[in-house]
Every structure is written in C-alpha cells, then in structure tokens.
Short mmCIF file of C-alpha atoms in Angstrom, two decimals:
data_model
loop_
_atom_site.label_atom_id
_atom_site.label_comp_id
_atom_site.label_asym_id
_atom_site.label_seq_id
_atom_site.Cartn_x
_atom_site.Cartn_y
_atom_site.Cartn_z
CA UNK L 918 7.77 11.52 -0.30
CA UNK L 919 10.66 9.48 -0.61
CA UNK L 920 12.48 9.76 -3.58
CA UNK L 921 11.85 5.25 -4.68
CA UNK L 922 16.30 5.62 -5.92
CA UNK L 923 18.53 7.07 -2.70
CA UNK L 924 14.89 6.99 0.23
CA UNK L 925 15.52 11.47 -0.24
CA UNK L 926 13.13 13.84 1.14
CA UNK L 927 11.26 15.49 -2.12
CA UNK L 928 8.52 17.16 -3.10
CA UNK L 929 5.14 15.57 -4.80
CA UNK L 930 5.97 17.84 -7.44
CA UNK L 931 10.00 17.71 -9.18
CA UNK L 932 10.11 16.52 -12.20
CA UNK L 933 13.30 14.44 -10.63
CA UNK L 934 15.87 13.28 -7.78
CA UNK L 935 18.04 16.76 -6.90
CA UNK L 936 20.51 13.99 -5.08
CA UNK L 937 20.60 11.09 -7.53
CA UNK L 938 17.55 12.52 -10.28
CA UNK L 939 15.65 10.12 -10.16
CA UNK L 940 12.94 10.43 -12.03
CA UNK L 941 9.72 8.01 -13.81
CA UNK L 942 11.68 9.17 -17.49
CA UNK L 943 14.81 7.39 -15.79
CA UNK L 944 12.28 4.19 -14.80
CA UNK L 945 11.98 3.77 -18.76
CA UNK L 946 15.51 3.34 -19.83
CA UNK L 947 15.84 0.64 -17.36
CA UNK L 948 13.25 -0.97 -17.22
CA UNK L 949 12.27 -1.70 -20.22
CA UNK L 950 7.87 -3.06 -21.94
CA UNK L 951 5.60 -2.07 -18.72
CA UNK L 952 3.82 -4.85 -17.58
CA UNK L 953 -0.19 -5.40 -18.44
CA UNK L 954 -1.56 -5.84 -14.81
CA UNK L 955 -4.39 -7.85 -13.90
CA UNK L 956 -5.33 -5.41 -10.64
CA UNK L 957 -6.35 -5.89 -8.49
CA UNK L 958 -4.01 -9.31 -8.35
CA UNK L 959 -1.41 -9.91 -11.49
CA UNK L 960 0.80 -13.15 -11.72
CA UNK L 961 2.59 -12.04 -13.29
CA UNK L 962 5.23 -14.73 -13.47
CA UNK L 963 2.24 -17.88 -12.37
CA UNK L 964 3.17 -18.53 -8.42
CA UNK L 965 0.24 -18.29 -7.00
CA UNK L 966 -2.62 -21.45 -6.83
CA UNK L 967 -5.96 -21.55 -7.47
CA UNK L 968 -6.31 -21.47 -3.52
CA UNK L 969 -3.33 -18.05 -3.12
CA UNK L 970 -5.49 -16.20 -4.59
CA UNK L 971 -9.48 -17.27 -3.38
CA UNK L 972 -7.36 -15.68 -0.20
CA UNK L 973 -5.63 -12.87 -1.47
CA UNK L 974 -8.99 -11.62 -2.69
CA UNK L 975 -11.01 -12.76 0.01
CA UNK L 976 -8.44 -9.89 1.31
CA UNK L 977 -9.00 -7.29 -0.39
CA UNK L 978 -12.32 -8.07 -0.80
CA UNK L 979 -13.07 -7.04 3.07
CA UNK L 980 -10.45 -4.58 2.62
CA UNK L 981 -12.86 -3.14 0.26
CA UNK L 982 -15.49 -3.53 2.14
CA UNK L 983 -14.48 -1.81 5.64
CA UNK L 984 -12.08 0.90 3.95
CA UNK L 985 -13.89 1.79 0.60
CA UNK L 986 -12.11 4.39 -0.30
CA UNK L 987 -9.03 2.60 -0.52
CA UNK L 988 -7.97 0.40 -3.26
CA UNK L 989 -4.77 -1.95 -2.94
CA UNK L 990 -2.98 -3.55 -6.19
CA UNK L 991 -1.45 -7.03 -5.08
CA UNK L 992 1.49 -7.34 -7.54
CA UNK L 993 3.86 -10.66 -7.45
CA UNK L 994 6.66 -10.88 -10.37
CA UNK L 995 10.74 -12.21 -10.80
CA UNK L 996 12.19 -8.89 -11.57
CA UNK L 997 15.72 -9.18 -12.89
CA UNK L 998 18.45 -8.91 -10.48
CA UNK L 999 20.42 -5.46 -12.23
CA UNK L 1000 16.67 -3.64 -10.78
CA UNK L 1001 15.96 -2.37 -7.44
CA UNK L 1002 13.15 -3.53 -6.27
CA UNK L 1003 11.96 0.13 -5.27
CA UNK L 1004 12.80 1.61 -8.05
CA UNK L 1005 10.50 -0.55 -10.44
CA UNK L 1006 7.48 -0.24 -7.84
CA UNK L 1007 7.11 3.17 -8.13
CA UNK L 1008 7.95 2.99 -12.07
CA UNK L 1009 5.02 0.49 -12.27
CA UNK L 1010 2.25 2.38 -10.06
CA UNK L 1011 2.58 5.04 -12.03
CA UNK L 1012 2.98 3.58 -15.03
CA UNK L 1013 0.97 0.34 -15.51
CA UNK L 1014 -2.20 1.63 -14.66
CA UNK L 1015 -2.67 0.59 -11.65
CA UNK L 1016 -4.66 4.06 -11.25
CA UNK L 1017 -7.31 5.88 -13.57
CA UNK L 1018 -6.75 8.83 -15.70
CA UNK L 1019 -9.14 10.34 -13.04
CA UNK L 1020 -7.12 9.93 -9.80
CA UNK L 1021 -4.30 11.62 -9.81
CA UNK L 1022 -2.95 13.50 -6.91
CA UNK L 1023 -4.43 13.92 -3.61
CA UNK L 1024 -8.01 11.28 -5.45
CA UNK L 1025 -5.21 9.17 -6.10
CA UNK L 1026 -5.79 6.66 -2.26
CA UNK L 1027 -3.71 3.39 -4.74
CA UNK L 1028 -1.61 0.87 -2.37
CA UNK L 1029 0.46 -0.75 -3.72
CA UNK L 1030 1.62 -4.59 -2.62
CA UNK L 1031 4.82 -5.59 -5.02
CA UNK L 1032 6.85 -8.65 -4.79
CA UNK L 1033 9.87 -10.05 -5.76
CA UNK L 1034 9.09 -13.91 -6.03
CA UNK L 1035 13.54 -14.35 -6.86
CA UNK L 1036 13.96 -13.03 -3.86
CA UNK L 1037 11.10 -12.82 -1.44
CA UNK L 1038 11.76 -9.22 -1.03
CA UNK L 1039 8.77 -6.72 -0.72
CA UNK L 1040 7.59 -3.00 -0.74
CA UNK L 1041 4.97 -1.49 -0.83
CA UNK L 1042 4.12 2.32 -2.81
CA UNK L 1043 0.78 4.66 -1.98
CA UNK L 1044 -0.59 7.62 -3.87
CA UNK L 1045 -0.71 11.27 -3.23
CA UNK L 1046 -4.13 11.02 -0.91
CA UNK L 1047 -3.24 9.02 1.43
CA UNK L 1048 0.90 10.57 2.51
CA UNK L 1049 -1.63 12.40 4.09
CA UNK L 1050 -2.31 9.91 6.62
CA UNK L 1051 0.00 7.24 6.18
CA UNK L 1052 4.20 6.86 7.50
CA UNK L 1053 6.76 4.27 6.79
CA UNK L 1054 6.31 3.80 10.54
CA UNK L 1055 2.23 2.25 9.65
CA UNK L 1056 2.98 0.71 5.92
CA UNK L 1057 6.87 -1.26 7.00
CA UNK L 1058 4.87 -3.01 10.22
CA UNK L 1059 2.99 -4.42 6.93
CA UNK L 1060 5.16 -5.31 5.03
CA UNK L 1061 6.91 -7.52 8.49
CA UNK L 1062 3.70 -8.96 8.43
CA UNK L 1063 3.21 -10.66 4.87
CA UNK L 1064 7.63 -12.35 5.11
CA UNK L 1065 6.70 -14.94 7.13
CA UNK L 1066 4.43 -16.55 4.74
CA UNK L 1067 6.95 -15.22 1.97
CA UNK L 1068 9.65 -16.88 2.48
CA UNK L 1069 7.31 -19.84 2.68
CA UNK L 1070 5.58 -19.01 -0.98
CA UNK L 1071 2.68 -18.69 0.64
CA UNK L 1072 1.67 -15.98 -1.37
CA UNK L 1073 -1.57 -16.28 -0.29
CA UNK L 1074 -1.42 -15.71 3.28
CA UNK L 1075 1.18 -13.08 2.97
CA UNK L 1076 -1.57 -11.36 1.67
CA UNK L 1077 -4.42 -12.07 4.09
CA UNK L 1078 -1.40 -10.54 6.44
CA UNK L 1079 -0.53 -7.97 5.16
CA UNK L 1080 -3.98 -6.47 4.72
CA UNK L 1081 -5.47 -7.85 8.07
CA UNK L 1082 -2.26 -5.20 9.18
CA UNK L 1083 -2.85 -2.45 6.80
CA UNK L 1084 -6.53 -2.17 7.99
CA UNK L 1085 -5.37 -2.58 11.56
CA UNK L 1086 -3.15 0.17 10.39
CA UNK L 1087 -5.63 2.60 8.29
CA UNK L 1088 -8.13 1.75 11.98
CA UNK L 1089 -5.17 3.12 14.50
CA UNK L 1090 -4.80 6.25 11.34
CA UNK L 1091 -8.59 6.79 11.63
CA UNK L 1092 -9.20 7.15 15.80
CA UNK L 1093 -6.44 9.67 15.72
CA UNK L 1094 -8.01 11.91 12.88
CA UNK L 1095 -11.46 11.45 14.89
CA UNK L 1096 -9.55 12.24 18.38
CA UNK L 1097 -8.74 15.46 16.56
CA UNK L 1098 -12.37 16.12 15.94
CA UNK L 1099 -13.28 15.51 19.03
CA UNK L 1100 -15.04 12.08 17.90
CA UNK L 1101 -13.28 9.67 19.57
CA UNK L 1102 -14.73 6.91 21.57
CA UNK L 1103 -12.60 7.81 24.94
CA UNK L 1104 -13.34 11.38 25.03
CA UNK L 1105 -17.42 10.64 24.53
CA UNK L 1106 -16.25 8.95 27.88
CA UNK L 1107 -14.84 11.14 29.07
CA UNK L 1108 -17.77 13.69 29.10
CA UNK L 1109 -20.87 11.66 30.06
CA UNK L 1110 -18.75 10.85 33.22
CA UNK L 1111 -20.05 6.90 32.15
CA UNK L 1112 -17.00 4.17 33.13
CA UNK L 1113 -19.41 1.75 29.83
CA UNK L 1114 -18.04 2.37 26.66
CA UNK L 1115 -20.50 2.07 24.49
CA UNK L 1116 -19.95 1.90 20.03
CA UNK L 1117 -19.67 5.41 17.23
CA UNK L 1118 -19.78 4.44 13.93
CA UNK L 1119 -17.23 6.88 12.69
CA UNK L 1120 -16.45 8.62 9.30
CA UNK L 1121 -14.02 5.91 6.74
CA UNK L 1122 -11.13 7.19 6.53
CA UNK L 1123 -10.81 9.93 3.22
#
C-alpha cells in the first residue's frame, strides 16, 4: 500500500509510515469528529440533488449486480483547507464505519469514491481484499472519468462515469485472471480452431 500522506510504499501491516510517521492515530488528531455516513451515498454538505441521488443509486446498483463481491461508497464533503484529501479519505475509510467489523484485511472488498466539493478534487480508496487485483493504473482512469462532471457540479453523472469506468477496469482484471487459469474466451477459440467467438461465462472477481 502507499502512505496516504507521503505516497511511499509500505506494508499493510505497519502501524505508522516509516518515511513520514503518518498513522491512523495521527489522523485522528487532525481530522476531528468522525462524520455520520449513510452508505452507499453520503452527501455531507448537501450538494446532491434528487436527480443526482437517483443517478448515483442506479449506477451503484448496476455495479453491485455485475460485481456482487465489490461494494462502493460514494461520499461528497467540503474539506477544510488544511486537510489533505488523501489523508482524509484514508481516515474516513478506516474510522467512519464504511466497512463492517467482519470485513477485515483480505475480506475487505470495499471501494470509497470521495469527492471534495469545495475544490472538485476526488480520490478513491480500496480495501486490502482488492489490492492484489486493482492497482493505481486501474483506479486513476476511474477518477479521471468523473472529473468533467464534477467540474460542472453534476455529482450524479460523476458517479455514473466513475462506476462505468470502474466496471470496465474490473472486467479487464477479471479477463486477465481467467486467462491465467486458461478460462478466457480466446484460449477456448484457439484450442477449438474456431474463428467464430462464443460466450463463456466467467466467475465473478473475488
């Protein structure tokens, strides 16, 4: 994992970053009171319209149906100027009850999409259970896909764009896993000597 403060690479088991000393306890002292979230969508400073919420709920529902082992939380808040967005999202992910008590370590397949409405910056955090599958190269396009709508103040379409790209990235990872186990469509076609593709249903990423 990367330290959310200095971005140095650290083991998931370390209590504090060896490079800068950042830890959850340090974050507790900086961030103040833990906000009350209402998963899967938490609009902490009332930015989302009813239409935004409908769009976001619909997008999240589609993602859950397609990848039932992955759960996404969408949080919009206005950060104080002195709070770094990466540190805040990390603290929120670990302290605000986004994950249940049983979703620890490798069992945590949660994704947090956090938006600072004050600056239209956005960041995403993932649970340890997804880290072996999703890297920065998969997550950055998801955030970038949402930026146009965020800058326009359209939080519903921003969530749609994020989820759409996330689903594309998850599918790409899943296909890679299938290929590794010899389950990909392409390998089946090649072995069969057929030029016509046919559908092979793959197991859900997990």
